Each structure stands twice: as C-alpha cells, then as structure tokens.
Tab-separated table of C-alpha atoms in Angstrom:
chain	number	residue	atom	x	y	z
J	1	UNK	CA	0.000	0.000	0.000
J	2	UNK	CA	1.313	3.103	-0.757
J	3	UNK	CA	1.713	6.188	1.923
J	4	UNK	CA	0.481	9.279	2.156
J	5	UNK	CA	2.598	11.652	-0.431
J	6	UNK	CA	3.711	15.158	0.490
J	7	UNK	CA	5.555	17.790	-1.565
J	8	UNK	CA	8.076	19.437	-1.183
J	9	UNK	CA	9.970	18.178	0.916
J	10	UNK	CA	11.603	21.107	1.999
J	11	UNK	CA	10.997	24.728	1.072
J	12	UNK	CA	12.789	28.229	1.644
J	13	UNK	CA	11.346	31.530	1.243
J	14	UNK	CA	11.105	34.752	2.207
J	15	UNK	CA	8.689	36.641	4.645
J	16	UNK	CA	5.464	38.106	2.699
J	17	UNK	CA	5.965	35.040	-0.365
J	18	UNK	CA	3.078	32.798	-0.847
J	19	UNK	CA	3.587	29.165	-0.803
J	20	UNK	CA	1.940	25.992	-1.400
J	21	UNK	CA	1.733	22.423	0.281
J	22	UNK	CA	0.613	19.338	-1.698
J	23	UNK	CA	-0.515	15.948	0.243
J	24	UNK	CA	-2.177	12.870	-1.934
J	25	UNK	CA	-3.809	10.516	0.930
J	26	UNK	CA	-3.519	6.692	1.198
J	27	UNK	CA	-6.363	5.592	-1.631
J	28	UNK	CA	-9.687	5.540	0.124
J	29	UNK	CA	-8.872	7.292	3.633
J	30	UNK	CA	-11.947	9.766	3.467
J	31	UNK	CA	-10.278	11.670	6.458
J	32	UNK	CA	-7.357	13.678	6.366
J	33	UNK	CA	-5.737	16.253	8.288
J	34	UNK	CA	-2.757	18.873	8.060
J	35	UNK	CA	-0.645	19.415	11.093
J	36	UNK	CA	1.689	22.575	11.580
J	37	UNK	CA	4.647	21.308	13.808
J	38	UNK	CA	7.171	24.166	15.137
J	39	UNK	CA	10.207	23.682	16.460
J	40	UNK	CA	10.368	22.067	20.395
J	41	UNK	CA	6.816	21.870	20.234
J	42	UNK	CA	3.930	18.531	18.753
J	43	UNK	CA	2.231	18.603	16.156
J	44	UNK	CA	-1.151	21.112	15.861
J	45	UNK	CA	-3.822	20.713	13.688
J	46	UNK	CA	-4.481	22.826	11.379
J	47	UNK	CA	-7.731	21.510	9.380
J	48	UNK	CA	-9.601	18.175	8.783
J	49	UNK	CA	-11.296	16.977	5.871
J	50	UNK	CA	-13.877	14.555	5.553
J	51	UNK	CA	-14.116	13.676	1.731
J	52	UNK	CA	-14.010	17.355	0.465
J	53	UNK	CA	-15.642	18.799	3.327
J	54	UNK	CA	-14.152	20.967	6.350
J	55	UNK	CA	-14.793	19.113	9.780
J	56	UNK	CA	-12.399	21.428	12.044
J	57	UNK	CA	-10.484	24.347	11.050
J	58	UNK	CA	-10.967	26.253	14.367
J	59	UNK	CA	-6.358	26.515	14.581
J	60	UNK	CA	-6.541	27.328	11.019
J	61	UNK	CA	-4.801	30.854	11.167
J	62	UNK	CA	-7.833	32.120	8.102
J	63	UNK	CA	-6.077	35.520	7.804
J	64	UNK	CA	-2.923	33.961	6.071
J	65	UNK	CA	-3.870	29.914	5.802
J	66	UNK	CA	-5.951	28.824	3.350
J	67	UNK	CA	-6.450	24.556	2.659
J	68	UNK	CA	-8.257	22.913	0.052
J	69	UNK	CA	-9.600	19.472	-0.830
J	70	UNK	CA	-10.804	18.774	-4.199
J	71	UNK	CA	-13.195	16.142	-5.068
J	72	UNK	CA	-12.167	14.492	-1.674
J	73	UNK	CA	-8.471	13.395	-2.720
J	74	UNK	CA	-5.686	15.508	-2.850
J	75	UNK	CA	-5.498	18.273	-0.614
J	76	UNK	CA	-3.494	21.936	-1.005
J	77	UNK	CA	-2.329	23.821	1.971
J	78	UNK	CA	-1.414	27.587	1.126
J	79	UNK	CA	0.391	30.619	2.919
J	80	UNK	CA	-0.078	33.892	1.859
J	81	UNK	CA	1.737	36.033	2.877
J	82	UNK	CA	4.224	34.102	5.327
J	83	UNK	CA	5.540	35.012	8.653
J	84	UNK	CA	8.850	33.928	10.012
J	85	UNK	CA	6.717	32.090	12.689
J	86	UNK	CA	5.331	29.733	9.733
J	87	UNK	CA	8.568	28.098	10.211
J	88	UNK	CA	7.668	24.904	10.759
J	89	UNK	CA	7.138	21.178	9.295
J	90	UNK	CA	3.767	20.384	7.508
J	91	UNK	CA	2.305	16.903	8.159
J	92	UNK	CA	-0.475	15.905	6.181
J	93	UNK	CA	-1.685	12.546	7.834
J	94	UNK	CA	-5.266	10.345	6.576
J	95	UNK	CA	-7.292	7.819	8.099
J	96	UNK	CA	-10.039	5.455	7.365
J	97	UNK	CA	-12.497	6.925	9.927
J	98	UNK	CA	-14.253	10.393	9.969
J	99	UNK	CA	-14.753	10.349	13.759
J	100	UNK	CA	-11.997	9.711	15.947
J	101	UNK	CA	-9.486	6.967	14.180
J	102	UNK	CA	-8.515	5.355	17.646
J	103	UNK	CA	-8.185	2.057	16.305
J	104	UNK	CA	-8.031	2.219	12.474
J	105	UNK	CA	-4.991	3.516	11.631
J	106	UNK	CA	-3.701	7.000	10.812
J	107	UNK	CA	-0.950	7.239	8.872
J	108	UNK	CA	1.554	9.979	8.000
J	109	UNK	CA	3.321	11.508	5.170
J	110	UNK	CA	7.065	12.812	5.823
J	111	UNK	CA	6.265	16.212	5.970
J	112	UNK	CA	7.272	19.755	4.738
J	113	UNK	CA	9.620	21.589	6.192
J	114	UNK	CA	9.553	25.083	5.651
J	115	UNK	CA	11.855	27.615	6.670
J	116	UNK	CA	10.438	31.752	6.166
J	117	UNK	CA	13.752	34.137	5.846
B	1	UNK	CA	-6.974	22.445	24.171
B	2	UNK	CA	-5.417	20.081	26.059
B	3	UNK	CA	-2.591	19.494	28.077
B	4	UNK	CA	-0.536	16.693	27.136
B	5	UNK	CA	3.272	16.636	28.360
B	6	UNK	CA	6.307	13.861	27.814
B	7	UNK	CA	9.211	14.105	29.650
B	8	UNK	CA	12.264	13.898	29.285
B	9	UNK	CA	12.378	16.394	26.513
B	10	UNK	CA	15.573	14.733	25.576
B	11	UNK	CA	17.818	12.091	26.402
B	12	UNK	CA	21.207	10.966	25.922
B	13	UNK	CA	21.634	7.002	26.225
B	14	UNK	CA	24.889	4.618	25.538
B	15	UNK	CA	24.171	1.733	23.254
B	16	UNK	CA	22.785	-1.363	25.371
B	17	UNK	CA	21.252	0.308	27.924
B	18	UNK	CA	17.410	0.774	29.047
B	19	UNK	CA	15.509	3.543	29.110
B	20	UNK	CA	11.900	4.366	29.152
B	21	UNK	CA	9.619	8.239	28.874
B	22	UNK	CA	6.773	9.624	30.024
B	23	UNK	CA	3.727	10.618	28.550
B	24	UNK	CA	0.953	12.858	31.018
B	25	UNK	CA	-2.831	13.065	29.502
B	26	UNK	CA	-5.632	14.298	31.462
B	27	UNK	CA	-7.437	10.999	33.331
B	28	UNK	CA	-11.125	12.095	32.402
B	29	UNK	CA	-12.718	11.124	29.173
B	30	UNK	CA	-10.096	8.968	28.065
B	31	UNK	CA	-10.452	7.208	24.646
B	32	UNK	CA	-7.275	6.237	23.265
B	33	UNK	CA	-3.256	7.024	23.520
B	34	UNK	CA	-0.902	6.215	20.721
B	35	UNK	CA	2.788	6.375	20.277
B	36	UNK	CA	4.451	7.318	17.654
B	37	UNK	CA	8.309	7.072	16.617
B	38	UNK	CA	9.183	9.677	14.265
B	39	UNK	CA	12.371	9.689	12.683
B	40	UNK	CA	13.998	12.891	11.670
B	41	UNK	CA	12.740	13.341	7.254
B	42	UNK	CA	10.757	10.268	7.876
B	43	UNK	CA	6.349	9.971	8.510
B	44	UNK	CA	6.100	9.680	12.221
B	45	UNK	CA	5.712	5.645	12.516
B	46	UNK	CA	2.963	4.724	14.884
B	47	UNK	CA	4.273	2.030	17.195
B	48	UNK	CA	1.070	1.286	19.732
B	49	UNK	CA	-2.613	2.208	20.335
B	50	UNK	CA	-3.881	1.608	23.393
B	51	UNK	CA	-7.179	1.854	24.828
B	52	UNK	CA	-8.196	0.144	28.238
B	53	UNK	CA	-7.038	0.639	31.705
B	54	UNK	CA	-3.912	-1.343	32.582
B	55	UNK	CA	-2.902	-2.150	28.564
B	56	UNK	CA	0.519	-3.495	27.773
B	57	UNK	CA	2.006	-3.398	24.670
B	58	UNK	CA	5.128	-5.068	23.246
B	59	UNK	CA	7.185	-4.838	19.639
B	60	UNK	CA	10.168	-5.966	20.055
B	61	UNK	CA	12.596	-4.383	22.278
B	62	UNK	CA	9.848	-1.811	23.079
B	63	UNK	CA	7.157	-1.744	25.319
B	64	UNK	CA	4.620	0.540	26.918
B	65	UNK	CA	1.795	0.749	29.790
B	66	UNK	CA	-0.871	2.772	30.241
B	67	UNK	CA	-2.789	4.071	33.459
B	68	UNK	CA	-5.832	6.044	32.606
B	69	UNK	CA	-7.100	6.641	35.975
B	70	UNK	CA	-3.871	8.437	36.979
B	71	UNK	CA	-3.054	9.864	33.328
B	72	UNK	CA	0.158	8.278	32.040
B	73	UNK	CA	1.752	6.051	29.977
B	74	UNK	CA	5.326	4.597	30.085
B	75	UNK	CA	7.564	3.679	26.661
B	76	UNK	CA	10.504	1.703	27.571
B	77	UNK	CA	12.804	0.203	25.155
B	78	UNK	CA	15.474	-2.383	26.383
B	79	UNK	CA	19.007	-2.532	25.232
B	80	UNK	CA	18.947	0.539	23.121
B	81	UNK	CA	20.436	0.379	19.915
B	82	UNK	CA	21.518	3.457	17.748
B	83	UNK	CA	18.820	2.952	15.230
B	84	UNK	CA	16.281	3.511	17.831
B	85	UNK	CA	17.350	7.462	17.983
B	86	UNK	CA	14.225	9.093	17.357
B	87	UNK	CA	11.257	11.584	18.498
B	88	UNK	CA	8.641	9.673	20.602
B	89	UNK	CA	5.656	11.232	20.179
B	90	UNK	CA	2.505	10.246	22.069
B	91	UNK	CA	-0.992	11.395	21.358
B	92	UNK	CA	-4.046	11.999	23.491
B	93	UNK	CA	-7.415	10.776	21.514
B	94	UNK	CA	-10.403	13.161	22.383
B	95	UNK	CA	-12.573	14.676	19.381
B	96	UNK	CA	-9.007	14.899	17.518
B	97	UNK	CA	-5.401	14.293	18.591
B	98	UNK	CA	-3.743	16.121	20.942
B	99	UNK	CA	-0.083	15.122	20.670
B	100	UNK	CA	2.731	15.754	23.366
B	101	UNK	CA	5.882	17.945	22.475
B	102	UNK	CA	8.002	14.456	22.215
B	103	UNK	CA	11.193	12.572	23.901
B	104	UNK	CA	14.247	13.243	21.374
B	105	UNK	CA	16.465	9.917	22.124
B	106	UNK	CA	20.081	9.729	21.392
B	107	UNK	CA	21.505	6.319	21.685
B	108	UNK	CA	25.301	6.654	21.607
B	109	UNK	CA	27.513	4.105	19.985
C-alpha cells in the first residue's frame, strides 16, 4: 500500500511570499488532516477533511492559511503572505475513519519543512 | 486544548542500555493514547494504540503501559540500539489528537 505523499519536501522563502503544500492521501482514507509542527513543540492541527468537506479548522490561522480538498483526494495547503513564525514542518496525515481513528490507523506523510527568511 | 506533556524532553543514552519516557494526559474522558516514533525526514511511525485501563504493549525491544485513571503512559525500550534514535511522540485521543511535544532519544555508539 502506498503512503500518504507530500511535496516538497523542503521549502525556503522569504517573509510576505506565498507558498503551497501538496498531500495525496492513502487511496480511500476519506479523512485527512494537516498538522503545523514548530520547532520544540507537537504537532497542531491545522484543518480536517472529511471527503471534500471541512470538519475542524478552528487553529486554522484564516487571515494567512488557506487549505483545500478537491473532489475528496488531494489536498493543497497555502500561505499567503508568510511570517517567520510559519517556520515549521507540515504533516499531512489520513485515516479510514471520519470520527476519531482510535483504532483504524492513521498514517503519515514525511512532511514539509519550511523555513520563512 | 489540552494538556498533554512527555518528559524527558531529551535524552542521551549509551548503546545497550534501558531507558523508558513519560507521557501525562488528562485521566477524564479517556479514549485512546498512541505512540508514535518519528524519525527525523521520515512519517512519524505509529508504534502502539492503546485503549483500556492497565494495557501493555510489546514490539520488540519496546514496550509501553498505560494508566488512565492516573493519566500516564510509560515507553521503555530495552538494550537501546543506535537505530532507535528518534522523536517519541505520544498522542491523546479526544474529538481529535492532541499530541505531546516528544522525547528526542540519542543512543550513543
């Protein structure tokens, strides 16, 4: 079975750019979730999506974040502009369940680093 | 948002010996604690779920326990090896995950 896919893997850019995050879920995990992970600190999440659907975006920073699912596969995670506080590794993870995947698995890609100059 | 804590926040080992972490969560409305290894460049690997009161867990070398009623669950891993350097993460399962801030182990040569 194949993982979950993330690209890049690393990015550099400068404060104010835009950038964008691609994940491509393990074939039929409906759920899936972006995680923002700074430095000496775990993993938050950002936003959930069930199929193409929001479930929880309530850390989603709106102002700057944006995160998009179409047709319930792969998902884009944007900044615009970035912050040197961005700084951080992007996890995109997916599971089978849409509630909470305690027992079914939840598997994650290798992340995104990002580093904002 | 909840509290979950690890501790150590790192930890320096020589090859062979045994060590074991921490992981805090608070003891009401438990559902489910995982732990997850997470090499650095690598997806975070999950290594157990638990669920009930009194669980042990075993792959391998490493092991973990879990008291809900008191909030924590142990990871030990016996006779260290380098290869086991890693982040252990462990996660709190409420609506979503709350994960802790990790043990970064070292196991010296």
């Amino acid at each position: 079975e194949a993982g979950v896919a993330q690209s890049p893997r690393y990015k550099i850019i400068e404060k104010r750019q835009s950038v964008a995050f691609w994940c491509n879920p393990i074939s039929g995990h409906a759920t899936l979730y972006w995680y923002q992970q700074i430095l000496g600190q775990g993993p938050k999440l950002l936003i959930q999506f069930q199929n193409n659907g929001v479930v929880d975006d309530s850390q989603l920073p709106k102002d700057r974040f944006s995160a998009e699912r179409l047709k319930g596969v792969d998902s884009t995670l944007k900044i615009q502009p970035a912050k040197l506080e961005d700084s951080a590794v992007y996890l995109c993870a997916s599971s089978l369940q849409s509630r909470v995947p305690g027992d079914y698995g939840y598997t994650f890609g290798s992340g995104t680093r990002l580093t904002v100059v | 948002i909840l509290n979950v804590e690890q501790s150590p926040q790192s930890l320096h080992v020589q090859e062979g010996d045994s060590t074991n972490f921490t992981c805090s969560f608070p003891s009401s409305n438990f559902y489910a604690l995982h732990w997850y290894r997470w090499e650095t460049a690598k997806s975070p690997e999950a290594l157990f779920v638990m669920t009930l009161n009194g669980d042990e867990k075993k792959k391998g070398r490493i092991s973990a326990t879990l008291n809900t009623k008191e909030g924590y669950s142990y990871l030990y891993i016996k006779g260290s090896q380098p290869e086991d350097s890693a982040t252990y993460l462990c996660a709190f399962i409420e609506a979503q995950f709350y994960f802790g801030t990790g043990t970064s182990l070292t196991v010296i040569p």
